[in-house]
C-alpha positions in Angstrom: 135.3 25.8 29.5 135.0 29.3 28.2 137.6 31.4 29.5 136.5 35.3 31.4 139.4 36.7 31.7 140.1 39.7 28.8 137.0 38.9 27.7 135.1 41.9 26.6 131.4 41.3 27.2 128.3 44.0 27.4 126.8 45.5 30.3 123.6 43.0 30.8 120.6 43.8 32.8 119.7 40.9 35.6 116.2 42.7 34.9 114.1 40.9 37.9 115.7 37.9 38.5 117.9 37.4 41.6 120.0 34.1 41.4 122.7 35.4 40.2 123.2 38.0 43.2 125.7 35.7 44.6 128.8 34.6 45.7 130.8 31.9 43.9 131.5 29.7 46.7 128.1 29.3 47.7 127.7 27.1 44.1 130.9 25.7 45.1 129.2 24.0 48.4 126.4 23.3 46.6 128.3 20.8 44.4 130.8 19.1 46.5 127.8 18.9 48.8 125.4 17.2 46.2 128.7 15.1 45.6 128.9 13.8 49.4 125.1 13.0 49.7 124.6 15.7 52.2 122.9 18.5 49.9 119.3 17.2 51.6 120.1 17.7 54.9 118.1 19.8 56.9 119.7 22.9 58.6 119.0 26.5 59.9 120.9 29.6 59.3 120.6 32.6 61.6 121.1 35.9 60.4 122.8 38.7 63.3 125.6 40.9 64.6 128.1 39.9 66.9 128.3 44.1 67.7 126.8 47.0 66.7 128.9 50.2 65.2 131.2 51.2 67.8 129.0 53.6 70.2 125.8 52.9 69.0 123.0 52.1 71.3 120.3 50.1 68.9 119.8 48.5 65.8 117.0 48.7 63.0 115.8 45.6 60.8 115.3 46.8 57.5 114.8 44.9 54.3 113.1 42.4 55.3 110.2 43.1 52.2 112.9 43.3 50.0 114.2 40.0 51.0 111.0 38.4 50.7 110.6 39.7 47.4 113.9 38.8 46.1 113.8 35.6 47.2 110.2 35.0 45.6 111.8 35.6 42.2 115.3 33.1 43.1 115.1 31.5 40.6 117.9 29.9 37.4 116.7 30.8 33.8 117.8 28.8 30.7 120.3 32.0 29.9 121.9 31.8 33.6 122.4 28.2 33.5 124.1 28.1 30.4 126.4 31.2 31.8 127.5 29.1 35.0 127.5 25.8 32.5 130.1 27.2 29.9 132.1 28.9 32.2 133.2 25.8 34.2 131.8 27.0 38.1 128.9 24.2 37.9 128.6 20.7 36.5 126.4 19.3 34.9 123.9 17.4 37.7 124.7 20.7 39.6 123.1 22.4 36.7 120.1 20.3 36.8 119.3 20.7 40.4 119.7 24.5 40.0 117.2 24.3 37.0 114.5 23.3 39.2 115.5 25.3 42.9 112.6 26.5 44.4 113.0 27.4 48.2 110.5 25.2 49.8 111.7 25.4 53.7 110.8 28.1 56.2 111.9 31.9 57.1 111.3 33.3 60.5 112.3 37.0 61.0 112.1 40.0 63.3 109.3 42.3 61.2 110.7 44.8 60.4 110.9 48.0 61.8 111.7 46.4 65.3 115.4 47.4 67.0 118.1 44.7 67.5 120.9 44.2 69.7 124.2 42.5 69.5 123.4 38.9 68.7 119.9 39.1 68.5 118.7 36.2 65.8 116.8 38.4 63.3 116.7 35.6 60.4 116.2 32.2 60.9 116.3 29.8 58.0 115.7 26.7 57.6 115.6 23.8 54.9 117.6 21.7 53.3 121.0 22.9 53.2 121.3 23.2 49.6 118.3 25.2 49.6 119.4 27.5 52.2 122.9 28.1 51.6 122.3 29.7 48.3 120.5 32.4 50.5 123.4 33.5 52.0 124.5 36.9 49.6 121.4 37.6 49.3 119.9 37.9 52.4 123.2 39.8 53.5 123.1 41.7 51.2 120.0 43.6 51.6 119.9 43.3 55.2 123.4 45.0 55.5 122.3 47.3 53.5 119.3 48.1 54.8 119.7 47.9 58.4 122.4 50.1 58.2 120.8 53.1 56.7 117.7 52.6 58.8 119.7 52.7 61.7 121.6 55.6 61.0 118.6 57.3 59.8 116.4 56.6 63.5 119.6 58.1 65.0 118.8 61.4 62.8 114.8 60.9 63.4 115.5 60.9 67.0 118.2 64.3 67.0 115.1 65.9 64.8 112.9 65.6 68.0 109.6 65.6 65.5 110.5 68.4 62.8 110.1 66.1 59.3 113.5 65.3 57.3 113.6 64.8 53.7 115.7 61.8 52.0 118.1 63.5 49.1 121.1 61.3 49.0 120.5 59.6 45.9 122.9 61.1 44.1 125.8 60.5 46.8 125.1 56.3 46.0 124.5 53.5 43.3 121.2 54.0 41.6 119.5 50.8 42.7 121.0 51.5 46.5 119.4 55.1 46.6 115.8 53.3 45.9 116.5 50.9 48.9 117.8 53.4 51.2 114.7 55.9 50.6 112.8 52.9 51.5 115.1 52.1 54.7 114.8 55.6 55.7 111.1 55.7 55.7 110.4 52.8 58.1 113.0 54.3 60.7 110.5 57.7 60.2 111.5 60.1 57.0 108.8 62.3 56.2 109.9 62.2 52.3 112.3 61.1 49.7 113.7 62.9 46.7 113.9 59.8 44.6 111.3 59.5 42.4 111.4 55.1 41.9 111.2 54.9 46.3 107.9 56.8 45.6 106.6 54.7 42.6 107.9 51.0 44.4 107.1 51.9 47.7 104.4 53.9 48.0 107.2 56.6 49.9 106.4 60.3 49.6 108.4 62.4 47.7 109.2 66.1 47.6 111.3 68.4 45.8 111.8 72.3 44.5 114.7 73.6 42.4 118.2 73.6 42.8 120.8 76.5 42.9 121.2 75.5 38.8 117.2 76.7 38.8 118.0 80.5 40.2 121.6 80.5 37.8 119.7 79.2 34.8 117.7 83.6 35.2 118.7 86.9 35.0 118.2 87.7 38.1 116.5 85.4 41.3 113.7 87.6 41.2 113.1 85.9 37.3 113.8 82.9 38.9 111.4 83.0 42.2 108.7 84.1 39.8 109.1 81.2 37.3 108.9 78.9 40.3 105.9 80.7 42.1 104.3 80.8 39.0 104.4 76.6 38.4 104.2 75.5 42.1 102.4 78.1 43.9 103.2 80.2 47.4 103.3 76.9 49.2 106.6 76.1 47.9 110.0 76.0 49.3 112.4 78.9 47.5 116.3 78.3 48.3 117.5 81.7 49.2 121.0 80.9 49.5 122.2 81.4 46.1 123.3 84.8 46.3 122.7 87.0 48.9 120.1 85.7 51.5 118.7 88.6 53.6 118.3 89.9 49.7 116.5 86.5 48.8 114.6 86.2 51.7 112.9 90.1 50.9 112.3 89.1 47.6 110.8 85.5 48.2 108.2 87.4 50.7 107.7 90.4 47.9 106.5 88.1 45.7 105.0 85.7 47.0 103.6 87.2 50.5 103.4 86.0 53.6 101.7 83.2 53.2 105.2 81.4 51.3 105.6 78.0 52.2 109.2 77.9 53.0 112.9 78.5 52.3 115.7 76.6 51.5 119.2 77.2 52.9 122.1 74.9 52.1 125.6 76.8 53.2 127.1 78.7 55.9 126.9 78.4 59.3 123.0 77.4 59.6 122.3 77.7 62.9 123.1 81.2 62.6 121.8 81.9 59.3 118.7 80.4 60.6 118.2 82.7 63.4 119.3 85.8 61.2 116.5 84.3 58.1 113.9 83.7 61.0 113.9 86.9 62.4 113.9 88.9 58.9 110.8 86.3 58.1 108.7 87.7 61.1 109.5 90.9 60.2 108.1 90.5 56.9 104.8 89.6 58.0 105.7 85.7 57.0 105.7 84.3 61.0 104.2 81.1 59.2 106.9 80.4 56.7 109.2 77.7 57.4 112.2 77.2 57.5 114.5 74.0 55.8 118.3 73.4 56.3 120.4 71.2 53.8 124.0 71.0 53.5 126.0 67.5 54.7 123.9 67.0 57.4 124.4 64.2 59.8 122.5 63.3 63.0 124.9 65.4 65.2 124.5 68.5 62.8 121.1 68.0 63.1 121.3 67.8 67.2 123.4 70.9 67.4 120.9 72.6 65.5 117.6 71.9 68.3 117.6 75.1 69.6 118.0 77.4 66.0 114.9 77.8 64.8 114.4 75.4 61.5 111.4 73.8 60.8 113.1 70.5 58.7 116.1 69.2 57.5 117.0 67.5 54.4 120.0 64.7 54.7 121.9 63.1 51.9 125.5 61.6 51.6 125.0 60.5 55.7 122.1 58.9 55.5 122.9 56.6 52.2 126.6 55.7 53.5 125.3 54.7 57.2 126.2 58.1 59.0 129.9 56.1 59.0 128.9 53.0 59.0 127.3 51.3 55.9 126.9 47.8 56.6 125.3 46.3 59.5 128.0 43.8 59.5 125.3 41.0 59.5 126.6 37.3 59.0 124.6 33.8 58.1 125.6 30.8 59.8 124.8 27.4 60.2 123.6 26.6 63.6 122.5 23.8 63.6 121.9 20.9 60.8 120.6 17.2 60.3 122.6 13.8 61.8 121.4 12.4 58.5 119.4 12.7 55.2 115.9 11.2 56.7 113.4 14.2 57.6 112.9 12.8 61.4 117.2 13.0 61.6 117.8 14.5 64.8 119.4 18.3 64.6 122.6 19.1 66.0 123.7 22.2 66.9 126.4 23.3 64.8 129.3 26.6 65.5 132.4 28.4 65.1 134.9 28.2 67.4 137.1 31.1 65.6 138.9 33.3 67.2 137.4 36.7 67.0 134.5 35.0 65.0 132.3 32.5 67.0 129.0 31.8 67.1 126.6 29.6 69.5 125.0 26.5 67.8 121.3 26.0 67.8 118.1 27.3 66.6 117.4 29.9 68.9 114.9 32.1 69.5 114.2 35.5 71.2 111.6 37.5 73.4 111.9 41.1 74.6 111.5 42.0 78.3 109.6 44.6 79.0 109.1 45.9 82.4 105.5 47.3 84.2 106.6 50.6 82.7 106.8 49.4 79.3 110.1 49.8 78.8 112.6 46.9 77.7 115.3 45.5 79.8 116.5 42.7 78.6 117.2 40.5 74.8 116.7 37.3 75.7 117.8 34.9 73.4 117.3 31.1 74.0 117.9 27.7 72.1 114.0 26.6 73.3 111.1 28.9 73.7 112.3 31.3 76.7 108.6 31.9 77.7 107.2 35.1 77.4 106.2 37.0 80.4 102.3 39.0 80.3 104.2 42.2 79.1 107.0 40.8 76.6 107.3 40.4 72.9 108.3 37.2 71.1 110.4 38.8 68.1 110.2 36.3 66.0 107.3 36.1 63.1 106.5 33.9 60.1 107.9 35.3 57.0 108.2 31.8 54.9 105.9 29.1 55.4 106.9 25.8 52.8 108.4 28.0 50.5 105.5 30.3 50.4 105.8 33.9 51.7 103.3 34.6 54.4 104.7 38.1 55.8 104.2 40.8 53.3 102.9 44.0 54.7 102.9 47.2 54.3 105.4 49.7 54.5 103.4 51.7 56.9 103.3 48.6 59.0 107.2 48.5 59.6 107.5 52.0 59.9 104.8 52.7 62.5 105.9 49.3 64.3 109.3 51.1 64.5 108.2 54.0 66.2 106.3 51.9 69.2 109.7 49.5 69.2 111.7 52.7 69.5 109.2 54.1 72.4 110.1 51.1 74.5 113.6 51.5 74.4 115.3 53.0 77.5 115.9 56.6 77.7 120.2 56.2 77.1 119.1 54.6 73.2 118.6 58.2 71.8 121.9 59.3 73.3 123.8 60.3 70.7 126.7 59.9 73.5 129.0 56.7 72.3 127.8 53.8 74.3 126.8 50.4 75.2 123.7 49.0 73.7 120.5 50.0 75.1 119.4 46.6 75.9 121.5 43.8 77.1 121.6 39.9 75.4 121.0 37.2 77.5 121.1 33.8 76.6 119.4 30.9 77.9 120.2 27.5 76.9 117.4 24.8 76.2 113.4 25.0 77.3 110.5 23.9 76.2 109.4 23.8 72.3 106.4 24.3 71.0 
């Protein structure tokens, strides 16, 4: 065995391969478990939160795309073999089965954009359990990930009561995390994104002007105004808080008349500032111009600010750590699993009885009730088919069929679905008010199966 530790090694790119986005012990199962003969039995994982973050009233799945498209390219090259090889954390047969892993079972989800409550199954795995128990890091950790910042960011969609809000946070997070949490942020409703790779991956719009190193870089910010006027025309945003603003705000309209697209201001007490920058704006002539706050902006900054008049927001650091809380605090557990190797085994429902940390056996799924008002009432989570009612939603869709994806969409799809799943919440799951979740779990053991 090759010892690690001391070792000095280079930085290596994973480039687009996923395998290795994993936890030790999950390799560690995988070998006793070929070991005892039961690597081959079929089970089913479920993917969910035993609570929301304290006071809020919904969840958001996000990620799911990302997870399909990570796990499409799970897979063990020659180079990552011989890594876990040499350094003693498979054995050989282990090795071997690894070499040819391909997921071949199936992957049932909430799509994404839909709201989920304490509980609620939102991933539902199943295949062999060497196949499946790989999965766990990496479904976690995108869907933690995601679900986190989309959830913070329809909290901050909501307080903005339809004025747009730009994603900027990518400098307040790890590179590859800024990409996913533009991404997150646009299926819970983000008009844009600052970061230029969400735009090019995703399709997400981006936008962006100057900085405060744009107007310090000239003589004066008239130099500076003028420079950017000049590139990007009299639609563009100037920030007018470098200096002096009621100075800025006379000189953005001098130069660029009334017809200027907007302005920009990042510090002091904005509400205030607002009021003071909207008023010298209609005076001016420029009643059209608009008006865009920044500055470590959360979804209560943005509430308080509902009756100032600004026109958008931009959000950052809040948005990419979770708005205080940045993980979902998703787990993967076995629920239920084979009595033996043969496919026609009977299942058995499997759980923890931990204290603090339990879970209910069986493969469950889950149907929203929705009352003749179209609003929901109930999450009703069963270990057969509940039966859905004329005006409920099953929640659960085909994702992976036999190892092949089937639920690709686009983005547009998850973030439109998440405005309608949004729309049939109950008025108290935009209050930004600490509280219990919107919707209430219900479970209901056995039923039919179709």
């Amino acid at each position: 065995m090759v010892p690690t530790v001391g070792l000095r090694v280079p930085l290596v790119d994973l480039g687009d391969g996923t395998a290795l986005l994993t936890d030790r012990y999950e390799l560690t199962m995988l070998q006793a478990a070929l070991r005892s003969g039961t690597a081959d039995r079929r089970a089913v994982f479920e993917v969910f939160a035993r609570s929301l973050p304290a006071g809020r009233r919904y969840g958001v799945v996000a990620g799911t795309g990302r997870l399909l498209d990570a796990l499409d390219a799970f897979r063990f090259d020659p180079d990552e073999l011989e890594y876990l090889s040499a350094n003693g954390i498979v054995d050989e047969p282990t090795a071997r089965w690894l070499e040819k892993y391909r997921f071949t079972g199936d992957v049932w989800g909430y799509a994404e954009g839909d709201c989920y409550f304490p509980d609620s199954p939102i991933l539902v795995v199943e295949g062999t359990f060497g196949e499946a128990v790989l999965l766990e890091t990496l479904a976690l950790s995108i869907l933690n990930h995601d679900c986190a910042i989309a959830s913070a960011a329809s909290r901050m969609v909501r307080a903005a009561q339809g004025r747009p809000i730009i994603e900027m946070g990518s400098r307040r997070t790890h590179e590859r995390a800024a990409v996913a949490a533009a991404r997150a942020a646009y299926v819970a409703g983000f008009a844009t994104t600052s970061n230029l790779a969400a735009g090019r991956l995703y399709g997400v719009p981006t936008a962006g002007t100057s900085a405060h190193a744009f107007t310090l870089l000239h003589d004066s910010e008239r130099h500076a105004f003028e420079a950017q006027l000049a590139s990007l025309g009299a639609s563009t945003t100037l920030l007018v808080d470098t200096y002096d603003v009621e100075r800025a705000v006379r000189t953005a309209v001098e130069l660029a008349g009334p017809s200027l697209g907007a302005v920009r201001i990042d510090s002091g007490d904005l509400g205030v500032v607002a009021r003071r920058v909207r008023d010298q704006l209609d005076s001016l002539g420029a009643r059209d111009t608009r008006i865009v706050v920044t500055g470590d902006l959360d979804e209560y900054g943005i509430a308080a600010l509902a009756a100032a008049p600004v026109d958008g927001y931009g959000v950052g650091t809040s948005l990419v750590t979770g708005s205080g809380a940045p993980t979902a605090s998703l787990v993967y557990k076995l629920v239920a699993r084979a009595d033996g190797p043969a496919d026609d085994a009977p299942m058995r429902p499997v759980a923890k009885r931990s204290t603090g940390k339990p879970s209910r056996g069986g493969r469950k799924t889950a149907v929203r009730r929705v009352d003749g008002h179209g609003t929901a009432y109930a999450e009703t989570v069963s270990t057969g088919e509940p039966g859905a009612g004329p005006r409920d939603r099953v929640l659960q869709v085909p994702l992976v069929r036999d190892g092949e994806v089937v639920g690709r969409e686009p983005l547009r799809a998850a973030r439109e679905r998440h405005a309608r799943a949004v729309a049939e919440l109950p008025p108290t799951a935009t209050q930004l008010s600490k509280g219990e979740p919107a919707v209430p779990t219900e479970f209901v053991d056995g039923g039919p199966r179709h």
